[in-house]
XYZ file of C-alpha atoms in Angstrom:
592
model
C 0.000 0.000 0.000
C 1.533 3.382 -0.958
C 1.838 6.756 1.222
C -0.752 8.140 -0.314
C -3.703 5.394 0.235
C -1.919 4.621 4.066
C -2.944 8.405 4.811
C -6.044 8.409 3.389
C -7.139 5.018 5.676
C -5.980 6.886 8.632
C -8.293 10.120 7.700
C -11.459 8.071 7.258
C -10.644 6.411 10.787
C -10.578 9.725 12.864
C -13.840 11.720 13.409
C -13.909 14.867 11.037
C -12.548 18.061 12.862
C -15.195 20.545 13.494
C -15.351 23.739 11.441
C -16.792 26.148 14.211
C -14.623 28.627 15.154
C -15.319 30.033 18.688
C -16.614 33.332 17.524
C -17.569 34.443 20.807
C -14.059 35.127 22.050
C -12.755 36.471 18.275
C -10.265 33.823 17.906
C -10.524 32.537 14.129
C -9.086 29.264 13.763
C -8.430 27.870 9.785
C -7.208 24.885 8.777
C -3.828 24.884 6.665
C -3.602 22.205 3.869
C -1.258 19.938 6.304
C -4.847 19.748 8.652
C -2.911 21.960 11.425
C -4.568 24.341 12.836
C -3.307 28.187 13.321
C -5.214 31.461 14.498
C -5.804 34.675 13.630
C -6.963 36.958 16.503
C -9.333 40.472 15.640
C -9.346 42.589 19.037
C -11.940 45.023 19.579
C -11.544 47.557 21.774
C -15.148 48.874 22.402
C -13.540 52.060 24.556
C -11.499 53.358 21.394
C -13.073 55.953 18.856
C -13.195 54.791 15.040
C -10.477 57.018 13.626
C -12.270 58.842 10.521
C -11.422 62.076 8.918
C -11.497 64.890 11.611
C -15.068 67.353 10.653
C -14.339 70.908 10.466
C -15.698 71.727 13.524
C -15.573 69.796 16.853
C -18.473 69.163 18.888
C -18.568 69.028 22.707
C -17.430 66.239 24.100
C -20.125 64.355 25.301
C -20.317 62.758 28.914
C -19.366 58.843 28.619
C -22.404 56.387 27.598
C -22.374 53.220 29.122
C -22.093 50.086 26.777
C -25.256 48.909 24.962
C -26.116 45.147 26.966
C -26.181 42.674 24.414
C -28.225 39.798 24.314
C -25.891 36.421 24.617
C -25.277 34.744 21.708
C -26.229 30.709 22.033
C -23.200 28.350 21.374
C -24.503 25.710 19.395
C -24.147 21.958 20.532
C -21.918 19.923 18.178
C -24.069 18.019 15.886
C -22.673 14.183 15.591
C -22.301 13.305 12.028
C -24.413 10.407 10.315
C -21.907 7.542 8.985
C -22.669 8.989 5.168
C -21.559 12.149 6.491
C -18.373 10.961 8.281
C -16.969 9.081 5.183
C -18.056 11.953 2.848
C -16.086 14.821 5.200
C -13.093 12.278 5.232
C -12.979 12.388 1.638
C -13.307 16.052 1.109
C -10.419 16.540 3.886
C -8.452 14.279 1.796
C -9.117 16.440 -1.495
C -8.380 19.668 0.506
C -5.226 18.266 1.475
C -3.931 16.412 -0.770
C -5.939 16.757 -4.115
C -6.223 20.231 -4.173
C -5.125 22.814 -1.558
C -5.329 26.466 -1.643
C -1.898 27.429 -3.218
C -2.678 30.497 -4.378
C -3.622 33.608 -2.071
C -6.605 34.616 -3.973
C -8.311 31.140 -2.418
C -6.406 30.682 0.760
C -8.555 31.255 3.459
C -5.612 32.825 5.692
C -5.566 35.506 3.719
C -8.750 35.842 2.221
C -10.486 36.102 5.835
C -7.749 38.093 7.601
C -8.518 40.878 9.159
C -12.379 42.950 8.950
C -12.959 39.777 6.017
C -13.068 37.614 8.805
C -16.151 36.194 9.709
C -18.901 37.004 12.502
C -21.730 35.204 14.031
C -25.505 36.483 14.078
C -26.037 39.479 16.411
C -29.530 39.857 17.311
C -31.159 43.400 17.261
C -28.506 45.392 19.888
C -28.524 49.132 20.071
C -26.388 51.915 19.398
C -24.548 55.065 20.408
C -24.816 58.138 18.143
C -21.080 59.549 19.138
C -21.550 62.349 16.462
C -23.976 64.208 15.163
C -27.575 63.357 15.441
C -29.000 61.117 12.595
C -31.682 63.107 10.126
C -35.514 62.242 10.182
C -35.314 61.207 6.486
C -32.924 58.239 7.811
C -35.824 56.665 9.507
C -35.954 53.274 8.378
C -33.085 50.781 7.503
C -29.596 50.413 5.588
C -29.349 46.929 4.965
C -25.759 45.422 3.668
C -25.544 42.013 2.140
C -21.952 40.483 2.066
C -20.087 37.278 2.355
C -19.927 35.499 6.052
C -18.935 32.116 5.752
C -20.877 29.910 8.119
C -17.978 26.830 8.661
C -14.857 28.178 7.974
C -13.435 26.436 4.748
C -10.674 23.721 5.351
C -9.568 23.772 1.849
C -9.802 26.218 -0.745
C -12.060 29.830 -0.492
C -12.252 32.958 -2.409
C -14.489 36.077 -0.931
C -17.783 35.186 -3.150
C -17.963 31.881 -1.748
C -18.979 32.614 1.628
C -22.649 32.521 2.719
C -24.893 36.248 2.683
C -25.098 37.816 5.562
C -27.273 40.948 6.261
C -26.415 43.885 8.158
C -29.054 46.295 8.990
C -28.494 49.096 10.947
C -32.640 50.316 12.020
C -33.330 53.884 12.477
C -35.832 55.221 14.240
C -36.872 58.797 15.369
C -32.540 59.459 15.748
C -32.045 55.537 17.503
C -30.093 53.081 15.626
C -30.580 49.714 16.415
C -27.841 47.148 14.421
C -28.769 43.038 14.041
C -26.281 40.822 11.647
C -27.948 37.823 10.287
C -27.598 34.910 7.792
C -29.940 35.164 4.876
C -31.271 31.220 5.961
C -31.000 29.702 2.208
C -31.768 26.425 1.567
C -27.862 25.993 1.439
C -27.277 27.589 4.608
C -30.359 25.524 6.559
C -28.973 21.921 4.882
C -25.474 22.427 6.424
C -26.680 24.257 9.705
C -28.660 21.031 10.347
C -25.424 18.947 9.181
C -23.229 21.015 11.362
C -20.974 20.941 8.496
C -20.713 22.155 4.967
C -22.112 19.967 1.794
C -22.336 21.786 -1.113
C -19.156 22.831 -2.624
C -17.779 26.331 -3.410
C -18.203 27.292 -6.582
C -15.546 29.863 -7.425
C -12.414 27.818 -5.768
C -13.774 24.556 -5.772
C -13.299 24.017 -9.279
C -10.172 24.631 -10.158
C -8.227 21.976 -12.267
C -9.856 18.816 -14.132
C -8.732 16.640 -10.745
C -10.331 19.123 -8.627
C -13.042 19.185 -10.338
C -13.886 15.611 -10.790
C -13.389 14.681 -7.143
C -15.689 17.133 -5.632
C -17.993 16.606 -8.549
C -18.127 13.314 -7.093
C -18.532 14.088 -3.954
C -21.078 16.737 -4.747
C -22.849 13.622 -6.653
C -22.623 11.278 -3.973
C -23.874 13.551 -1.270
C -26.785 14.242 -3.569
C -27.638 10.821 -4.086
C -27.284 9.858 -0.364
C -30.099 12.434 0.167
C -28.148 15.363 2.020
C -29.112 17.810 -0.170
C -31.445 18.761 -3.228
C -29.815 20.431 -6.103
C -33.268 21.332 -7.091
C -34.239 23.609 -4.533
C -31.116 25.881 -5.151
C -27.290 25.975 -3.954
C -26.928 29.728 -4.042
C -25.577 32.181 -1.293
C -27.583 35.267 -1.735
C -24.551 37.174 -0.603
C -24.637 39.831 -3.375
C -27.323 42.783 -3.155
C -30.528 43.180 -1.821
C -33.692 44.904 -4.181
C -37.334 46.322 -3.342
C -39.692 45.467 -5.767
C -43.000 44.072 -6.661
C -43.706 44.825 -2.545
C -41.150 42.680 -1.380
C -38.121 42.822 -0.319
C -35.021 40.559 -1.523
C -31.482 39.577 -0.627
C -30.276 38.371 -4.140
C -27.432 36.421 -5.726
C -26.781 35.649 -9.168
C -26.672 31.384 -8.773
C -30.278 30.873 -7.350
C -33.772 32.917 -7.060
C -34.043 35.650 -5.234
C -34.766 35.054 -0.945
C -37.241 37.313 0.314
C -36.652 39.226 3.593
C -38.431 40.988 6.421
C -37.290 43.900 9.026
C -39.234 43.743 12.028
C -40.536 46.905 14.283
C -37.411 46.374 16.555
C -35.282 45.140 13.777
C -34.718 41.607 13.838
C -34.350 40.221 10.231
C -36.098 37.468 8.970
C -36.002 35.597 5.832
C -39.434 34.275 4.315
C -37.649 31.752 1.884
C -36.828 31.216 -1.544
C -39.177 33.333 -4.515
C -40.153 31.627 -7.991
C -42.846 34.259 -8.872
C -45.624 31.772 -9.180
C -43.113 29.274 -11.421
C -42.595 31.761 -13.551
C -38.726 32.084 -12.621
C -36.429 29.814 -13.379
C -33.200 28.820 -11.871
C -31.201 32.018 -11.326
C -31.636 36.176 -11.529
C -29.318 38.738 -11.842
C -28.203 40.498 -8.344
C -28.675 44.075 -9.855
C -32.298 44.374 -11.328
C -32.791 47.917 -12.440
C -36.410 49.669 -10.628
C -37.645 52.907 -12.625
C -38.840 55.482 -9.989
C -41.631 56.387 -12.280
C -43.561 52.879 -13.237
C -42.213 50.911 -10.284
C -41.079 47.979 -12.535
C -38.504 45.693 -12.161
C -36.449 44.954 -15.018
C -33.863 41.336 -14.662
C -32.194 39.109 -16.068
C -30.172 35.545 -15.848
C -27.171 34.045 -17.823
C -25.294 30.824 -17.393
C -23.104 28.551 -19.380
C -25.621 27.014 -22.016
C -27.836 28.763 -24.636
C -29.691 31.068 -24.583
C -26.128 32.335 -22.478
C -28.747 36.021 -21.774
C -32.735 35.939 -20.806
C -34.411 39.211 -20.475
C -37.512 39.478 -18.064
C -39.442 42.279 -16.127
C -41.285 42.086 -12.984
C -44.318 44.423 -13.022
C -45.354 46.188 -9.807
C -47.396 43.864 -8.546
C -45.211 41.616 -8.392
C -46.386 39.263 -11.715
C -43.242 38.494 -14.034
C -43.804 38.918 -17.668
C -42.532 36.420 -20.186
C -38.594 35.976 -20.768
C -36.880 36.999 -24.124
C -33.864 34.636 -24.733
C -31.158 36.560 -26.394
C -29.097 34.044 -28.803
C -27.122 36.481 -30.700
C -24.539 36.720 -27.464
C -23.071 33.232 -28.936
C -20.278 32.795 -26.333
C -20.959 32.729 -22.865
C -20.664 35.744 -20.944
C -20.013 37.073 -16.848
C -22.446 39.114 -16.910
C -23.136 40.469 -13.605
C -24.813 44.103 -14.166
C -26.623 45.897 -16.695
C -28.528 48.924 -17.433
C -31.492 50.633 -18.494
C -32.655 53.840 -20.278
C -36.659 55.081 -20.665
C -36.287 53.430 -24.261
C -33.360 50.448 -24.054
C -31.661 47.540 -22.004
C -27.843 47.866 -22.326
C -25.617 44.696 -21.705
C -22.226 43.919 -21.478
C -20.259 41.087 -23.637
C -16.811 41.608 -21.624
C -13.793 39.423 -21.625
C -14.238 37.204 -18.431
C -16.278 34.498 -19.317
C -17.653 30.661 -17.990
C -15.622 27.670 -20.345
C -16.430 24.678 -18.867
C -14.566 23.126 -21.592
C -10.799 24.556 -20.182
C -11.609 22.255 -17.071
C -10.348 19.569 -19.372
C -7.068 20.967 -19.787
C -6.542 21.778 -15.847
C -7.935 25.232 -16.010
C -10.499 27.269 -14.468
C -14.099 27.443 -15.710
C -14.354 30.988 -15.067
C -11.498 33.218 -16.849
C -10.575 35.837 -19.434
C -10.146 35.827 -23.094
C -7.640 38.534 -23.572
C -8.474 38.231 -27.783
C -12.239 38.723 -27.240
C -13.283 41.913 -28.259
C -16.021 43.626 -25.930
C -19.470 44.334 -26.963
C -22.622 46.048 -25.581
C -25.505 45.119 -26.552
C -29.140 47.111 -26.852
C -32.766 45.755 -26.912
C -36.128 47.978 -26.525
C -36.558 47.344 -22.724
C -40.222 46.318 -23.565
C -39.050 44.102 -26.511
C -40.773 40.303 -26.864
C -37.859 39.009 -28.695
C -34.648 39.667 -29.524
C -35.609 40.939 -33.235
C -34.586 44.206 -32.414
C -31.318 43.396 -30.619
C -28.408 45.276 -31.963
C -24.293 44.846 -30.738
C -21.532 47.259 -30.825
C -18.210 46.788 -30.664
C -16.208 48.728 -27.682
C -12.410 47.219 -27.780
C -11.278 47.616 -24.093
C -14.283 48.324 -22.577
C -14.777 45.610 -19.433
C -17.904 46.696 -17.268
C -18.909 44.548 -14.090
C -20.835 47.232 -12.510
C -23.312 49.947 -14.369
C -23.997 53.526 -12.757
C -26.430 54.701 -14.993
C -27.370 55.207 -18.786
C -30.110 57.311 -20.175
C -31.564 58.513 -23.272
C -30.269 61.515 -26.012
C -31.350 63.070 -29.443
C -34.864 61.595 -29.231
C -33.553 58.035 -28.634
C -31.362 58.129 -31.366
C -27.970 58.233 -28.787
C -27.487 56.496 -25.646
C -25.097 57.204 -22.941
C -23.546 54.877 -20.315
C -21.802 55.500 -16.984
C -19.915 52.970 -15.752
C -16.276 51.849 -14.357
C -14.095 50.286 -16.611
C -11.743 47.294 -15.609
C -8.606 48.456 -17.040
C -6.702 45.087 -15.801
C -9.531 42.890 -16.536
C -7.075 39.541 -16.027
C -6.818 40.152 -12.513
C -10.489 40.121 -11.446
C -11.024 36.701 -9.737
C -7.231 36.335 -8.793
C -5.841 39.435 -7.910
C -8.664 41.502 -7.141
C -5.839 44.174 -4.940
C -4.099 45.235 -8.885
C -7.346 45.673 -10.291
C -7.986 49.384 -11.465
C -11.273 50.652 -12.860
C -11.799 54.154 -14.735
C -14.935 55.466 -14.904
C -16.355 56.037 -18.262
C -18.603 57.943 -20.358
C -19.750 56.054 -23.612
C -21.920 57.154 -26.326
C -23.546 55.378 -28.460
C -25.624 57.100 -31.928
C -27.479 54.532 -33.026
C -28.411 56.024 -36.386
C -24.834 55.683 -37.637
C -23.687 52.914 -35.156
C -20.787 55.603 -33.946
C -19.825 54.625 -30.607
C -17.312 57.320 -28.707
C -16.068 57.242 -25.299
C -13.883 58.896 -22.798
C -12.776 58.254 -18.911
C -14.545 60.867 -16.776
C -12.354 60.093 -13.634
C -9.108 57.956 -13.678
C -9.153 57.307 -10.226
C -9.869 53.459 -9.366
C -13.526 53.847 -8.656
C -16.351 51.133 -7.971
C -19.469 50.502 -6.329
C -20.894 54.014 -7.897
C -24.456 54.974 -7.106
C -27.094 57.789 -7.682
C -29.917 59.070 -6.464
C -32.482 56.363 -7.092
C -34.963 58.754 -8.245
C -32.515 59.097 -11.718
C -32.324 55.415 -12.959
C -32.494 55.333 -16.270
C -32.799 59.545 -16.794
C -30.099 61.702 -16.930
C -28.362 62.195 -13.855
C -25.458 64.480 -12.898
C -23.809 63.662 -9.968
C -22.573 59.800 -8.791
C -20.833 58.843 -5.620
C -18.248 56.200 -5.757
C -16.058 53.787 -3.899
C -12.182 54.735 -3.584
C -10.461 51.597 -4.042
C -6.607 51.225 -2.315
C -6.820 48.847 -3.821
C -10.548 47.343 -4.015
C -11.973 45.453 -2.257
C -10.902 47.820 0.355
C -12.760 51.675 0.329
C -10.455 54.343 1.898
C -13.145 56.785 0.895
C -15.711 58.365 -1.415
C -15.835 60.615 -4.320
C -18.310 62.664 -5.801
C -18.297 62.901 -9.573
C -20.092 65.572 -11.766
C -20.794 63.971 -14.890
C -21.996 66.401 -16.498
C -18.744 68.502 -17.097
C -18.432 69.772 -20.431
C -16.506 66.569 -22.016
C -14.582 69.004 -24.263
C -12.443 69.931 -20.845
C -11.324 66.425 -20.592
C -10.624 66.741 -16.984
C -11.276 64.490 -13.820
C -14.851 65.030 -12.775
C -14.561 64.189 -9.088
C -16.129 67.571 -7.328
C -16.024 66.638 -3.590
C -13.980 63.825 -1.236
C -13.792 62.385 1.799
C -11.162 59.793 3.494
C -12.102 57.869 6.065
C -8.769 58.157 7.540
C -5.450 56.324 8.696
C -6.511 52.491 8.898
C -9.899 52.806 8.212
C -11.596 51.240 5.466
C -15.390 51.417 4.289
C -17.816 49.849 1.505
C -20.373 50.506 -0.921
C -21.697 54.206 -0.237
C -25.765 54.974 -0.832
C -27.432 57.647 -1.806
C -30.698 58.608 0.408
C -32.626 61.955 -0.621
C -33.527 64.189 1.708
C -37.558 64.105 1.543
C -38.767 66.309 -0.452
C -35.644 66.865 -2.299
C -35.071 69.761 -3.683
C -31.873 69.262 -6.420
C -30.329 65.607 -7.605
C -27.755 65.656 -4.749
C -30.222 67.451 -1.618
C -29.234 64.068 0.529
C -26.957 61.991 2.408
C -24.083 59.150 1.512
C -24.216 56.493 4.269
C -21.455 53.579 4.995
C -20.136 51.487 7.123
C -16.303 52.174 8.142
C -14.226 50.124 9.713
C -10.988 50.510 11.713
C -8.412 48.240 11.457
C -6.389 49.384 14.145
C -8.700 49.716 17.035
C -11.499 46.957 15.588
C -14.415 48.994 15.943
C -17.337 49.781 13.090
C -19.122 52.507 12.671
C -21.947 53.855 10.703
C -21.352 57.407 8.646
C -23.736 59.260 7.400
C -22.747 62.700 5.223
C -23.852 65.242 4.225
C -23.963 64.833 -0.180
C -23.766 68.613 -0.943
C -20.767 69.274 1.057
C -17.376 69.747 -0.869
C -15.515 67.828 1.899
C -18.837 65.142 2.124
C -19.146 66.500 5.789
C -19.717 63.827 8.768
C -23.218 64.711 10.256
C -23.783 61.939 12.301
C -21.639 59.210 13.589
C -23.060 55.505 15.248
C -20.665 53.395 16.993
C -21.791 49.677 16.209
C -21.691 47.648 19.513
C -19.621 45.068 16.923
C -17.913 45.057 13.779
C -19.307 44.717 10.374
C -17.180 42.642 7.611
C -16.725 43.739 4.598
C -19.153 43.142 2.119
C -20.568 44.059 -1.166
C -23.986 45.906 -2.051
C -26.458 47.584 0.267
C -29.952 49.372 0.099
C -32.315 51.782 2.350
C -35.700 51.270 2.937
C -37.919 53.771 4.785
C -39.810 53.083 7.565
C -43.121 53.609 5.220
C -41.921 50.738 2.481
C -41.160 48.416 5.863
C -44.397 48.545 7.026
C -45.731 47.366 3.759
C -43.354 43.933 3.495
């Protein structure tokens, strides 16, 4: 008997590790590919101050607050695995070891989950302290942030998408904030949280290599057919974005339907479980539908690996979905994870990263790029019935993920797009610190097919957002994500996009840093109500400081040149980094 087979005897003969890191006292424990375990520890110090960017004027020290009780957190029992379960954990050990273990950085969980992207458990509702500031009345209501938060921490393999959604709300109420982290319960997340150990495989690091791939295919196949879970009833995360439409709210992610949600009165979060629209959904949606203001619709889409690679759909507002429009002229299968709208048009994005399935058979990926693909966006009447009317144009170097905001020109006849572009597209699943993204202006005449562009800010900008009230109109300003690199935010910007274009000169009008070690997320946009001009609002985030371990929540003023701090909420715990994030008023939460 060789090495290799003795070791393997010896794994299935000892009881599986657990996963669970003791969350409770912030050690993180991970598992290296030699099954040893090491430890990364995150202090918080809850009597330290967040370090942001001082405001122009200091307030008056306030008289010391005592700390917000919170509620205990249950440990949970360890769960005794079935005998199925016990030989199928052995095995995956043995591929995470052996087979395939995270050698690069981009999937190694010690550094991917280092620091603020470490993981945290559920915090049920647990006030605040407003240290700055006092919050405005048109804040009443609730930021919620969806992000990655794995629930086991990975022993083999893991890049930052894999990990399962978590939502962070912070709930305001007449100038209270009330903050509750908690898992958006998928189907994957309940299957494995019975389990007490994870089942379904990741999808962006666990398939990586033709050997890779065909073990944990088989282990994926056999799990299946022992009855631990049902492929049919979705494997998605629902880590992405969250969306209010069609009088629901959802926390979305690309793989799998959308998961509605609830905020309660005293801001609990609750998910009401997995949305089809009557059947009339299938598989997967996009995590970025586009609402209009005006008509309240919902307009979506899917793509995956086999033709039709797009499908175009809207969801009226009352929630009915209206039949999908397969779009077979994008012949190659795309990523395709935004997209935007005008009054008139859909606008999507043929970019070089793409799903092969095919390169698994030589030992590669099944998600890369094709640096001799030449980029296209594609347009379609947004209220088309087929793809009759879809039209492409080619945009050589043009690599969109996300979409600000396009609108209408001439009559129809000329379309412009807002949106970052990739400039180091090859980097995006591996090296996400080199990536760089310039935001771009691109019009497109379609009378004489003309398409021109030019960069509007060359500062490595993401996450850009408007005032909701503009999607699909013309809009002026947008506030965007400083990346140093991404998917860390040292600040935000403030762009004026409509700056004559014959200037040619960076359109970022105000700026704020957060500060020495302290790193933010997505901002949003929240109009002051009424509004009075495009930008009468504020930009909330959540900031974190690395050096001290505390979160808070910023709120700024959006006129401001410097984006002034006007209030300031120390979180009684930290937030992770995460990805997209939405406000809901208090009026819209009442009617979930």
């Amino acid at each position: 008997m060789d090495a290799l087979s003795s070791t393997f005897l010896s794994t299935l003969s000892q009881k599986p590790k657990s996963l669970l890191s003791p969350y409770n006292n912030n050690n993180y424990h991970y598992y290296s590919p030699t099954l040893k375990v090491f430890s990364v520890r995150i202090e918080e110090r809850p009597q330290t101050t967040t370090t942001i960017a001082k405001p122009q004027e200091k307030s008056t020290p306030s008289p010391p607050k005592p700390s917000p009780k919170r509620e205990p957190i249950p440990s949970r029992k360890p769960i005794e695995p079935s005998f199925p379960s016990f030989i199928f954990n052995a095995f995956d050990d043995f591929v995470n070891t052996f087979i395939d273990p995270p050698r690069k950085s981009s999937v190694d969980p010690r550094y991917v989950l280092s620091n603020n992207f470490a993981p945290v458990d559920e915090l049920p509702p647990t006030e605040c302290e407003v240290v700055e500031g006092s919050l405005p009345s048109c804040l009443d209501g609730a930021y919620i942030r969806n992000g990655p938060n794995p629930q086991y921490l990975p022993r083999g393999p893991y890049h930052l998408f894999d990990g399962d959604g978590m939502l962070h709300s912070i709930k305001i109420s007449q100038g209270k904030a009330t903050l509750c982290s908690r898992f958006v319960k998928t189907y994957k997340y309940n299957i494995e949280n019975e389990a007490g150990s994870p089942i379904i495989p990741n999808v962006f690091s666990g398939f990586n290599g033709l050997t890779a791939s065909a073990a944990r295919g088989a282990l994926t196949a056999a799990r299946a057919i022992a009855g631990q879970f049902n492929p049919a009833n979705g494997i998605g995360l629902a880590n992405t974005s969250l969306a209010l439409f069609g009088g629901k709210l959802f926390a979305l992610g690309e793989s799998d339907l959308p998961y509605e949600v609830k905020i309660a009165p005293n801001g609990d979060i609750f998910t009401l479980g997995r949305h089809d629209f009557n059947g009339k959904l299938f598989m997967s949606m996009t995590a970025h539908p586009k609402i209009d203001p005006e008509t309240n619709e919902a307009f979506a889409f899917r793509y995956g690996p086999m033709p039709p690679f797009i499908t175009y759909f809207r969801v009226n507002p009352d929630g009915t979905k209206t039949q999908d429009v397969p779009i077979f002229s994008m012949t190659r299968p795309s990523f395709l994870h935004d997209f935007a709208i005008t009054k008139k048009y859909a606008i999507f994005s043929d970019i070089q990263i793409g799903m092969n399935p095919i390169d698994l058979l030589t030992g590669g990926s099944p998600v890369g790029t094709d640096s001799g693909k030449i980029p296209r966006i594609g347009v379609i009447p947004r209220y088309a019935i087929d793809e009759s009317e879809m039209r492409w144009f080619d945009v050589p170097g043009f690599n969109i993920v996300h979409a600000i905001n396009a609108w209408d020109e001439d009559g129809g006849d000329t379309i412009v797009l807002i949106a970052p572009n990739i400039l180091s597209v090859e980097h995006t699943l591996e090296r996400m610190d080199m990536i760089h993204a310039s935001v771009e202006k691109v019009k497109i005449n379609l009378k004489t097919g003309m398409v021109s562009r030019h960069p509007i800010s060359t500062r490595n900008l993401d996450f850009g957002v408007i005032n909701p009230a503009y999607v699909g109109k013309k809009n002026k300003y947008v506030y965007a994500a400083i990346g140093d690199p991404l998917p860390k935010v040292i600040g935000i910007a403030k762009l004026d996009v409509s700056i004559a274009e014959i200037d040619r000169r960076d359109c970022i009008v105000a700026c704020r840093i957060f500060g020495e070690d302290c790193y933010g997320g997505e901002p949003f946009f929240v109009p002051e109500n009424p509004s009075i001009d495009e930008d009468d609002g504020y930009v909330v985030s959540y900031v974190h400081n690395e050096k001290t371990g505390e979160s808070n929540f910023l709120v700024m003023d959006a006129t401001s040149p410097n984006l002034d701090i006007v209030a300031n909420v120390k979180l009684p715990r930290r937030v992770p980094y995460g990805f997209h994030g939405l406000f809901v008023s208090e009026n819209d939460l009442m009617k979930l």
